[in-house]
Coordinates of C-alpha atoms in Angstrom, one line a residue:
M1 CA 0.0 0.0 0.0
I2 CA 1.1 3.5 -0.8
E3 CA 1.3 5.8 2.3
R4 CA 0.6 9.5 2.4
E5 CA 4.2 10.5 2.5
A6 CA 5.1 8.4 -0.6
A7 CA 2.1 10.0 -2.5
V8 CA 3.3 13.5 -1.6
Q9 CA 6.8 12.6 -2.7
A10 CA 5.6 11.2 -6.0
V11 CA 3.8 14.4 -6.8
E12 CA 6.6 16.6 -5.7
D13 CA 9.0 14.7 -7.9
Q14 CA 6.6 15.2 -10.9
L15 CA 6.3 18.9 -10.2
E16 CA 10.1 19.2 -10.0
R17 CA 10.5 17.3 -13.3
D18 CA 8.0 19.7 -15.0
Y19 CA 9.9 22.7 -13.6
Q20 CA 13.3 21.4 -14.8
Q21 CA 11.9 20.5 -18.2
W22 CA 10.5 23.9 -18.9
R23 CA 13.5 25.8 -17.3
A24 CA 15.7 23.8 -19.8
A25 CA 13.3 24.9 -22.6
G26 CA 13.8 28.6 -21.6
V27 CA 10.3 29.0 -20.0
D28 CA 10.3 31.5 -17.0
A29 CA 8.6 28.9 -14.8
M30 CA 7.9 29.0 -11.1
R31 CA 8.3 26.1 -8.7
M32 CA 5.1 24.4 -7.5
A33 CA 4.3 23.0 -4.1
V34 CA 1.9 20.4 -2.6
V35 CA -0.7 22.2 -0.5
D36 CA -3.3 19.6 0.5
V37 CA -3.7 15.8 0.6
E38 CA -7.1 14.1 0.8
E39 CA -7.5 10.4 1.5
H40 CA -9.8 8.4 -0.8
E41 CA -10.4 4.7 -0.8
L42 CA -8.8 4.4 -4.2
V43 CA -6.2 7.2 -4.3
W44 CA -4.5 10.0 -2.5
I45 CA -5.9 13.3 -3.9
V46 CA -2.9 15.7 -4.0
S47 CA -3.6 19.4 -4.6
W48 CA -0.9 21.9 -5.6
T49 CA -0.2 25.5 -6.4
S50 CA 2.8 27.8 -6.8
E51 CA 5.4 28.1 -4.1
E52 CA 5.2 31.9 -4.5
F53 CA 1.5 31.9 -3.6
V54 CA 2.1 29.6 -0.6
R55 CA 4.8 32.0 0.6
T56 CA 3.1 35.3 0.0
R57 CA -0.6 34.6 -0.3
N58 CA -0.5 37.1 -3.2
P59 CA -3.5 36.3 -5.5
E60 CA -1.4 37.2 -8.5
F61 CA 0.5 33.9 -8.0
M62 CA -2.6 31.8 -7.4
L63 CA -3.2 29.2 -10.1
A64 CA -6.5 28.7 -11.8
G65 CA -7.5 25.4 -13.5
N66 CA -4.8 23.2 -12.0
G67 CA -6.7 19.9 -11.1
P68 CA -5.2 17.6 -8.5
Y69 CA -3.0 14.6 -8.9
L70 CA -4.2 11.2 -8.0
V71 CA -1.8 8.7 -6.6
D72 CA -3.1 5.1 -6.6
R73 CA -3.0 3.7 -3.1
V74 CA -2.2 0.2 -4.4
D75 CA 0.4 0.5 -7.1
G76 CA 1.5 4.1 -6.8
G77 CA 0.5 5.0 -10.3
L78 CA 0.3 8.8 -10.9
H79 CA -2.8 10.3 -12.5
Q80 CA -4.5 13.7 -12.8
V81 CA -7.9 15.1 -13.3
G82 CA -9.3 18.4 -14.3
V83 CA -11.0 20.9 -12.0
V84 CA -14.6 20.0 -13.0
S85 CA -14.0 16.3 -12.6
A86 CA -12.4 16.8 -9.2
V87 CA -15.1 19.1 -7.9
T88 CA -18.0 16.9 -9.1
G89 CA -16.3 13.5 -8.4
E90 CA -17.0 12.3 -11.9
W91 CA -13.5 11.0 -12.1
E92 CA -14.3 8.1 -9.8
A93 CA -16.4 5.9 -12.1
D94 CA -13.7 6.3 -14.9
Y95 CA -11.0 5.4 -12.4
R96 CA -12.7 2.4 -11.1
A97 CA -13.6 1.0 -14.5
R98 CA -10.6 1.9 -16.6
I99 CA -7.7 2.4 -14.3
R100 CA -8.5 -0.3 -11.7
G101 CA -10.6 -2.6 -13.9
L102 CA -13.4 -2.8 -11.3
P103 CA -17.0 -3.4 -12.1
V104 CA -19.1 -0.3 -12.3
R105 CA -22.9 -0.4 -12.4
A106 CA -24.4 1.1 -15.6
A107 CA -27.8 1.8 -17.1
V108 CA -27.7 -1.6 -18.9
D109 CA -27.5 -3.3 -15.5
D110 CA -30.7 -1.5 -14.5
L111 CA -32.3 -2.7 -17.7
H112 CA -31.3 -6.3 -17.0
D113 CA -32.8 -6.1 -13.5
A114 CA -36.0 -4.7 -14.8
L115 CA -36.3 -7.4 -17.5
C116 CA -35.7 -10.2 -14.9
E117 CA -38.3 -8.7 -12.6
V118 CA -40.9 -8.4 -15.4
A119 CA -40.2 -12.0 -16.4
A120 CA -40.5 -13.3 -12.9
A121 CA -43.8 -11.4 -12.3
R122 CA -45.5 -11.6 -15.7
G123 CA -43.6 -14.0 -17.9
R124 CA -41.0 -14.0 -20.6
V125 CA -43.3 -12.6 -23.3
H126 CA -43.9 -9.4 -21.2
A127 CA -40.1 -9.1 -20.6
V128 CA -39.6 -9.2 -24.4
R129 CA -42.2 -6.5 -24.9
T130 CA -40.5 -4.4 -22.2
L131 CA -37.2 -4.7 -23.9
R132 CA -38.6 -3.6 -27.3
Q133 CA -40.3 -0.6 -25.6
R134 CA -37.0 0.4 -24.0
L135 CA -34.9 -0.4 -27.1
P136 CA -37.1 -0.4 -30.2
M137 CA -34.1 -1.0 -32.5
F138 CA -34.2 -4.7 -31.6
S139 CA -36.3 -6.8 -33.9
P140 CA -38.7 -9.3 -32.3
A141 CA -36.3 -12.1 -32.9
E142 CA -33.4 -10.2 -31.3
A143 CA -35.5 -9.2 -28.3
I144 CA -36.5 -12.9 -27.8
E145 CA -32.9 -14.0 -28.1
Y146 CA -31.8 -11.2 -25.7
V147 CA -34.3 -12.0 -23.0
S148 CA -34.0 -15.8 -23.3
A149 CA -30.2 -15.6 -23.0
L150 CA -30.4 -13.1 -20.1
L151 CA -32.8 -15.3 -18.1
D152 CA -30.6 -18.4 -18.8
G153 CA -27.7 -16.4 -17.3
D154 CA -25.7 -15.9 -20.4
A155 CA -26.8 -12.7 -22.2
S156 CA -25.6 -12.3 -25.8
A157 CA -22.4 -10.1 -25.8
R158 CA -23.4 -8.8 -29.2
L159 CA -26.9 -7.7 -28.2
V160 CA -25.6 -6.3 -24.8
A161 CA -23.1 -4.2 -26.7
V162 CA -26.0 -2.7 -28.7
A163 CA -28.0 -2.0 -25.5
T164 CA -24.9 -0.5 -23.8
K165 CA -24.3 1.9 -26.8
E166 CA -27.9 3.1 -26.6
L167 CA -28.2 3.4 -22.8
V168 CA -24.7 4.3 -21.5
E169 CA -23.6 7.9 -22.2
P170 CA -20.0 8.0 -23.5
L171 CA -17.5 9.4 -21.1
N172 CA -16.9 13.1 -21.5
P173 CA -13.1 13.4 -22.2
V174 CA -13.1 16.5 -20.0
L175 CA -14.0 14.3 -17.0
A176 CA -11.6 11.5 -17.8
V177 CA -8.6 10.5 -15.7
G178 CA -5.3 11.3 -17.3
T179 CA -2.4 8.9 -16.6
V180 CA 0.9 10.7 -16.0
R181 CA 3.0 7.8 -14.9
V182 CA 2.1 4.1 -14.9
A183 CA 3.1 2.3 -11.7
G184 CA 6.9 1.5 -11.9
A185 CA 7.3 3.3 -15.2
G186 CA 10.0 5.9 -15.8
A187 CA 8.5 7.5 -18.9
L188 CA 5.8 10.1 -18.9
R189 CA 2.7 9.3 -20.8
A190 CA 2.3 12.9 -21.7
G191 CA -0.5 13.5 -19.3
T192 CA -3.0 12.5 -21.9
A193 CA -6.3 10.9 -20.9
D194 CA -6.5 7.4 -22.4
A195 CA -10.2 7.5 -22.8
A196 CA -10.0 10.8 -24.7
A197 CA -7.3 9.4 -27.0
R198 CA -9.4 6.4 -27.8
A199 CA -12.3 8.8 -28.6
G200 CA -10.0 10.2 -31.3
D201 CA -9.5 13.6 -29.6
E202 CA -6.3 14.2 -27.7
Q203 CA -7.4 15.9 -24.6
G204 CA -4.9 17.2 -22.0
V205 CA -5.2 17.0 -18.3
S206 CA -5.5 20.0 -16.1
S207 CA -1.9 21.2 -16.3
N208 CA -1.9 21.3 -20.1
R209 CA -1.7 24.7 -21.8
L210 CA -2.3 26.0 -25.3
I211 CA 0.9 27.0 -27.1
A212 CA 1.2 30.7 -27.3
G213 CA 0.1 32.1 -30.6
S214 CA -2.5 29.3 -31.4
A215 CA -5.3 30.3 -33.7
A216 CA -8.7 31.1 -32.2
P217 CA -11.1 28.2 -32.0
T218 CA -13.9 28.5 -34.6
G219 CA -17.2 28.8 -32.9
A220 CA -15.7 28.0 -29.5
K221 CA -18.3 27.7 -26.8
D222 CA -18.5 27.0 -23.1
C223 CA -16.4 23.8 -22.6
G224 CA -18.4 22.9 -19.6
G225 CA -15.3 23.0 -17.5
A226 CA -12.6 25.4 -16.4
W227 CA -9.4 26.8 -17.9
G228 CA -6.9 24.0 -18.2
C229 CA -9.4 21.2 -17.5
G230 CA -8.7 19.5 -20.8
G231 CA -11.8 20.7 -22.6
W232 CA -10.0 22.3 -25.5
P233 CA -11.8 22.7 -28.8
G234 CA -10.6 20.2 -31.3
G235 CA -7.7 21.1 -33.6
L236 CA -5.8 23.3 -31.2
R237 CA -2.2 22.5 -30.4
R238 CA -1.4 21.6 -26.8
T239 CA 1.6 21.3 -24.6
R240 CA 2.4 20.9 -20.9
L241 CA 3.5 24.4 -20.1
P242 CA 3.5 25.1 -16.3
A243 CA 1.2 27.8 -14.8
V244 CA 3.6 30.6 -13.8
R245 CA 1.5 33.7 -13.1
A246 CA -2.2 34.4 -13.4
G247 CA -1.8 37.8 -15.0
F248 CA -4.7 38.3 -17.5
E249 CA -8.4 38.7 -17.3
Y250 CA -10.9 36.7 -19.3
D251 CA -13.4 38.3 -21.5
A252 CA -16.4 39.4 -19.4
G253 CA -18.7 37.4 -21.7
C254 CA -17.1 34.0 -20.9
S255 CA -19.8 32.0 -19.0
V256 CA -17.2 30.0 -17.1
F257 CA -14.4 32.4 -16.3
S258 CA -16.2 35.7 -16.3
G259 CA -14.2 38.0 -14.1
R260 CA -11.5 35.4 -13.2
R261 CA -7.9 35.4 -14.0
C262 CA -6.3 33.4 -16.9
G263 CA -4.2 30.5 -15.6
C264 CA -1.9 30.3 -18.6
G265 CA 0.9 31.7 -16.6
R266 CA 2.8 33.8 -19.1
R267 CA 3.2 37.6 -19.0
T268 CA 3.5 37.6 -22.8
C269 CA 0.5 35.4 -23.2
R270 CA -1.3 35.4 -26.6
V271 CA -3.4 32.3 -26.1
W272 CA -7.2 31.9 -26.4
C273 CA -9.8 31.1 -23.8
C274 CA -11.0 27.5 -24.3
C275 CA -14.5 28.5 -23.1
C276 CA -15.5 31.7 -25.0
G277 CA -12.8 31.9 -27.7
S278 CA -11.6 35.3 -26.6
R279 CA -7.9 36.3 -26.5
C280 CA -6.3 36.9 -23.1
A281 CA -6.2 40.7 -22.5
G282 CA -2.4 40.8 -22.1

């Protein structure tokens, strides 16, 4: 089991690696520090911000959009989630199913329970009718096959896959868990969420930043998250630039960050807001 001290050390090591990497690249980066550790049954939730803010409490150095790291309590794997996912707890289902490989109850399980209850109370024919009412894309023959196999304890994987596709909402990449380091691995996995990559859209985790000078997103709208949460409009280039200083104001019309500071962290910032598409006012 991974203890609290080991989890803090893992995150501090990662923050130092990021700092050294961008110092070597000529970026005027600031050091980051761990500020809070929360115990969860699956992970240690480790929050961080700039050392300068910890030392001075000056809001100018307070980061925006930097989601916490997650350190697996079993194998020590290092992961990260965006702000929205951290606040809402949406990361947990993804973590259980995809990172840990644990069973997670879904809408298709509720359907199976309902079909079994109908079959027990009113018979198999009524269960078939219930299935077709819920999922009319099934033909009568497919519905009979589905219910019969389900009641016999061996539901058809092919038909269950169809039901799952219809009933289970795909994971929003903004809420996905991003793997930074696999347990025991020395190489970074670029902080990219695996689920997002499989969906065909490279989404960054909360410490990702747009490269300065990127073009404005076409028709960019509220990403449903926060700056740096990974909800970039498709097609923009991304990189893991550290948040250095929060020095610019968002456009007042941005529904997510209205009146809040940009967390891109560069005084010469020319990036665009992922929510409203407006350029930072620097």
